[in-house]
Short mmCIF file of C-alpha atoms in Angstrom, two decimals:
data_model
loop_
_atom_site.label_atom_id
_atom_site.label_comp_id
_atom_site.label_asym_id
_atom_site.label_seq_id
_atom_site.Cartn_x
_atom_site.Cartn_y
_atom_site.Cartn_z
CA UNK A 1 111.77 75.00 149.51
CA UNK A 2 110.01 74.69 152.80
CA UNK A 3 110.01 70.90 153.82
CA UNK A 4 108.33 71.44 156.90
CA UNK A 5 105.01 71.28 155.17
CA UNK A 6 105.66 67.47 153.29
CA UNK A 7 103.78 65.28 155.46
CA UNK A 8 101.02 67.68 156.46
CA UNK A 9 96.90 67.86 156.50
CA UNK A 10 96.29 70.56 153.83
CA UNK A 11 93.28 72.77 153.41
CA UNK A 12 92.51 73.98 150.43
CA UNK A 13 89.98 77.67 150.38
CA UNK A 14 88.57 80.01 147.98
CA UNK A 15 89.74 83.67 148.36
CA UNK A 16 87.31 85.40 150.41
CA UNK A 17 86.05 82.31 152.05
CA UNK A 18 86.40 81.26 155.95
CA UNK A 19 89.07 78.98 156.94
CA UNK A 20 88.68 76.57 159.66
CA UNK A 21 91.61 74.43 160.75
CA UNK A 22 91.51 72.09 163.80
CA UNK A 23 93.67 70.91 166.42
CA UNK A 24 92.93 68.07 168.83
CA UNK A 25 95.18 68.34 171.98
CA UNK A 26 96.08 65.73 174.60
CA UNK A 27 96.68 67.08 177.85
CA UNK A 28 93.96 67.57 179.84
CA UNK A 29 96.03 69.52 182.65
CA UNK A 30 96.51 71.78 179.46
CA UNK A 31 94.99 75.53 180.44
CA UNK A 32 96.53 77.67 177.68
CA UNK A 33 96.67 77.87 174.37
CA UNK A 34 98.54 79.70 170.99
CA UNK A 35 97.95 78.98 167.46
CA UNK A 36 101.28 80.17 165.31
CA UNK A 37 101.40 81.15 161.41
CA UNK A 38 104.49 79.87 159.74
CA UNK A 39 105.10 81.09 156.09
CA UNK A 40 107.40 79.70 154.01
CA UNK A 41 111.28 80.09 154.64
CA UNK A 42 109.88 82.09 157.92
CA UNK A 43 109.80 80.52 161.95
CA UNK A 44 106.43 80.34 163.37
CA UNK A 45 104.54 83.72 163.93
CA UNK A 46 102.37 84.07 167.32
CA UNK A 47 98.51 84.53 165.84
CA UNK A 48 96.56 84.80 168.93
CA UNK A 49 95.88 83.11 172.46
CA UNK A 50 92.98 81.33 174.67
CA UNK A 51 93.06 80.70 178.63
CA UNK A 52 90.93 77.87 179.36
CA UNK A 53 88.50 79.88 181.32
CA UNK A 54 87.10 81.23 178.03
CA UNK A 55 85.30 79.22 174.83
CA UNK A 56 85.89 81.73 172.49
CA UNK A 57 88.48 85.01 171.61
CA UNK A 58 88.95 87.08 168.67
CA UNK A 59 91.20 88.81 166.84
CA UNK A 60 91.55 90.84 163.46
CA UNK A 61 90.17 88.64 161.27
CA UNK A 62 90.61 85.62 163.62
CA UNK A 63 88.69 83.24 166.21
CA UNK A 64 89.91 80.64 168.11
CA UNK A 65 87.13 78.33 169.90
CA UNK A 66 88.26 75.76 172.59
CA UNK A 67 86.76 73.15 173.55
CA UNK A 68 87.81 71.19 176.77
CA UNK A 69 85.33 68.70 177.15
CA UNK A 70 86.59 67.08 173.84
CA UNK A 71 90.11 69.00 174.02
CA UNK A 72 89.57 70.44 170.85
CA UNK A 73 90.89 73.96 169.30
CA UNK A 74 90.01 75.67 166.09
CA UNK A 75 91.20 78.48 164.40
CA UNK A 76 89.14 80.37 162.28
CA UNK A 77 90.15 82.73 159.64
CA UNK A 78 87.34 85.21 158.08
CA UNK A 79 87.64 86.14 154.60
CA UNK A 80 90.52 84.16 153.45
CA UNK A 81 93.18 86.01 151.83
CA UNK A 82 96.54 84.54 149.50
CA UNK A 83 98.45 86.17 152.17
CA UNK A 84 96.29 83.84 154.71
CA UNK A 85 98.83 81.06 152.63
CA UNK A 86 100.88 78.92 155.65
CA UNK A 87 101.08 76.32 157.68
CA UNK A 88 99.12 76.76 161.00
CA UNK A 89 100.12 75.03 164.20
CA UNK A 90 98.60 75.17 168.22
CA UNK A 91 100.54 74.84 171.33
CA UNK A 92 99.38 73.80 174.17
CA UNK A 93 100.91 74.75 177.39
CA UNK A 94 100.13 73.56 181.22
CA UNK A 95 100.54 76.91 183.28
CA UNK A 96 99.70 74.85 186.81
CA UNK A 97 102.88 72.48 185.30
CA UNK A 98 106.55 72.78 183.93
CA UNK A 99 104.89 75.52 181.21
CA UNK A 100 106.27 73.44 178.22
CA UNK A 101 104.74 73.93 174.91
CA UNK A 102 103.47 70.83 172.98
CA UNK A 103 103.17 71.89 169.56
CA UNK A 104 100.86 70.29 166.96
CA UNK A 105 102.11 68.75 163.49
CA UNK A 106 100.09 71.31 161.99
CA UNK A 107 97.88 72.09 158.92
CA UNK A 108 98.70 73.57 155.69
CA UNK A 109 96.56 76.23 153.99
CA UNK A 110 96.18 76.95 150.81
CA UNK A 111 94.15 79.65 149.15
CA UNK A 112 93.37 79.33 146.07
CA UNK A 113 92.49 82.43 143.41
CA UNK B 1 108.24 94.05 167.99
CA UNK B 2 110.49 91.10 169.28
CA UNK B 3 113.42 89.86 167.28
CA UNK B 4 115.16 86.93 167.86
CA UNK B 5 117.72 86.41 165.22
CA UNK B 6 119.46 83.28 164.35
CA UNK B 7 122.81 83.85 162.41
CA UNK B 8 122.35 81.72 159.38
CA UNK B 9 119.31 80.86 157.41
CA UNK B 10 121.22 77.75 155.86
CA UNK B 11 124.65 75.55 156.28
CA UNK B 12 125.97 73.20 154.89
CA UNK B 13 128.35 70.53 157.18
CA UNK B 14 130.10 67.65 156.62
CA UNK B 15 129.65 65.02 159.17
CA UNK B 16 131.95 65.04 162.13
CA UNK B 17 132.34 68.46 161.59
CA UNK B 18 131.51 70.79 165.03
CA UNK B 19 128.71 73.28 164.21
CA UNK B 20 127.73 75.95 166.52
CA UNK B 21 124.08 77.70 165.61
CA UNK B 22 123.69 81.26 167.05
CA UNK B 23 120.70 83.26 168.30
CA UNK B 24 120.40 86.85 169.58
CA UNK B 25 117.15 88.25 171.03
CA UNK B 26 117.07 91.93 171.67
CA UNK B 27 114.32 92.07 174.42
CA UNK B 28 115.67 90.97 177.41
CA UNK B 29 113.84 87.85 177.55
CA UNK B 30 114.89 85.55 179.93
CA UNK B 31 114.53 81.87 178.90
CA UNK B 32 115.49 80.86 175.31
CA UNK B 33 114.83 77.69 173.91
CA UNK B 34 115.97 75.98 170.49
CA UNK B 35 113.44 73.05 168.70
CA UNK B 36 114.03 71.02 165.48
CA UNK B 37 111.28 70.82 163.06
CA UNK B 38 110.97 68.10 160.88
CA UNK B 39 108.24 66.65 158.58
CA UNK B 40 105.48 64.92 160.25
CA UNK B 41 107.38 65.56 163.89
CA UNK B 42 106.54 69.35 164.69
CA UNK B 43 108.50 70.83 167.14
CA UNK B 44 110.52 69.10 168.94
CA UNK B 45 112.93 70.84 172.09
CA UNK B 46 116.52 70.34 172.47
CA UNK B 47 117.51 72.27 175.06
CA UNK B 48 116.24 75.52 176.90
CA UNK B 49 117.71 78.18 179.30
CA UNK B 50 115.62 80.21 181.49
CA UNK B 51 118.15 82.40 182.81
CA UNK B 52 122.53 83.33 181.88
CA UNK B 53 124.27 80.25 182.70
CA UNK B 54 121.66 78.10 183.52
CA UNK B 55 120.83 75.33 180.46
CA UNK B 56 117.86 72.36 180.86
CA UNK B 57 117.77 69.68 178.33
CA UNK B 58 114.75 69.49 176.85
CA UNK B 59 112.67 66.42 174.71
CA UNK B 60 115.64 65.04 172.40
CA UNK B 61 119.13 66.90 173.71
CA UNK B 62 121.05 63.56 172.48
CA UNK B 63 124.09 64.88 170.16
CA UNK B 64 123.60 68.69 171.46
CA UNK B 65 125.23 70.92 173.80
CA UNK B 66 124.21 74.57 174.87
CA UNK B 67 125.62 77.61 176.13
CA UNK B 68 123.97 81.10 177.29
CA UNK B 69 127.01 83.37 178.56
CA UNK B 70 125.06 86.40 177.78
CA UNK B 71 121.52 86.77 178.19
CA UNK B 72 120.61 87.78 174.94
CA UNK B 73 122.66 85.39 173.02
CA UNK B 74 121.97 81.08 173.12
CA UNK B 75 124.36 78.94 171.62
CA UNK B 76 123.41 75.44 169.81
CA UNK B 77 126.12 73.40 169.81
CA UNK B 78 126.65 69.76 167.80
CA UNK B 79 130.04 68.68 168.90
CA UNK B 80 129.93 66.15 166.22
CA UNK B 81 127.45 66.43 163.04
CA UNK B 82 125.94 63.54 161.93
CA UNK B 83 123.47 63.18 158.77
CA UNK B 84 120.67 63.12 161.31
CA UNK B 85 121.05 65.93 162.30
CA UNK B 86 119.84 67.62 159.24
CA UNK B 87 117.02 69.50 160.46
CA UNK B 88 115.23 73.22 160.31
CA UNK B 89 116.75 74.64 163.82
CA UNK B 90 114.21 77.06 164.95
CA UNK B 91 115.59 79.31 168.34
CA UNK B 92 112.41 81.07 170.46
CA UNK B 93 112.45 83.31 173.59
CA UNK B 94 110.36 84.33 176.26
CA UNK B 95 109.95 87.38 178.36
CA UNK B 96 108.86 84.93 181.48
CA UNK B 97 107.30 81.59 182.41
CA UNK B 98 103.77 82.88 181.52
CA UNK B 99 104.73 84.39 178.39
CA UNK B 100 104.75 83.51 174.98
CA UNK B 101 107.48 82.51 172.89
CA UNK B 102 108.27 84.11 169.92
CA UNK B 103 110.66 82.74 167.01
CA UNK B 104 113.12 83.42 164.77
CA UNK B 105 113.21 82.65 161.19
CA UNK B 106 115.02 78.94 161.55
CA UNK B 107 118.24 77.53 160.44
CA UNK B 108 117.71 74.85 157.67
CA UNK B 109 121.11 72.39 158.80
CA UNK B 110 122.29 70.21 156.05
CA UNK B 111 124.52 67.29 157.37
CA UNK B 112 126.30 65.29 154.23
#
């Protein structure tokens, strides 16, 4: 089994719903961002990217909305699907810095039928 | 696609025993980086390489050695297992400093 996912936040979605998931960060020097998929039994899967120059980006099915006055990141998923089913983690990363990722605990998801 | 492969998806050690955890990425990316992952913790970096030879320990590199002798291969090293060491092992590379990383699929490390 996947013990990653013990201690985490979970959100729970109807199929075919939108999924939001959160993620406060803490550097404020922070000017990039990732949000990673991780299934079960898998390592972390790159979803999609911000700069801190933009507010918003999408993808396929995905959003990601920043906000640096609060330093704040969502992730939004459109149309939840079971295969939407992970855990769902940000990294920040401070590109004027040493370019280390800080990752986020992370948030669970779970669609339900 | 990118493919970083790490060698075993589980072990099993005894403690005291010397484990070495492998990962190959066929890209060519330069740095390479390993992280444990453990509940409640995220990830957490060990050690990291940005280029053959060269090794930088990273957040929590206590009990751990590295090596990179090849630039698509990083070595985790723990020279002496201990039951807190039990851990998913997760290896990432990157093509550059202003890339992203990408992962493999983790080694889940039992120490008994």
């Amino acid at each position: 089994g996947e013990s990653v996912g013990l201690h985490l936040p979970t959100l729970s979605v109807q199929e075919g719903d939108n999924s939001i998931i959160n993620c406060a960060y803490s550097n404020s020097a922070s000017d990039y961002f990732i949000w990673y998929k991780q299934e079960s039994g898998k390592g972390p899967q790159f979803i999609i990217d911000i700069r801190s120059n933009m507010d918003k980006r999408q993808g396929q099915r995905v959003t990601v909305l920043l906000n640096k006055t609060v330093k704040h990141l969502s992730l939004q998923i459109a149309a939840t699907q079971p295969g939407d089913s992970a855990v769902y983690f940000c990294a920040e990363i401070d590109r004027g810095g040493t370019y280390k990722y800080i990752f986020g605990t992370g948030t669970r998801l779970k669609v339900l039928a | 696609d990118v493919k970083v492969t790490q060698s075993s998806r589980y072990l099993v050690k005894r403690t005291g025993e010397k484990v070495f955890l492998e990962c190959v990425q066929d890209m060519d990316h330069e740095n390479m980086f390993w992280y444990r992952q453990d509940p409640g913790l995220g990830l957490r970096l060990i050690y990291f390489s940005y280029d053959v030879k060269m090794k930088e320990k990273g957040d929590i590199p206590e009990g751990y050695s590295v090596s990179r002798e090849k630039k698509e291969r990083f070595s985790l090293i723990l020279e002496s297992a201990s039951t807190n060491q039990t851990s998913m092992y997760l290896c990432a590379s990157r093509q550059g400093i202003k890339n992203i990383q990408y992962f493999g699929a983790g080694t889940r490390l039992s120490v008994l």
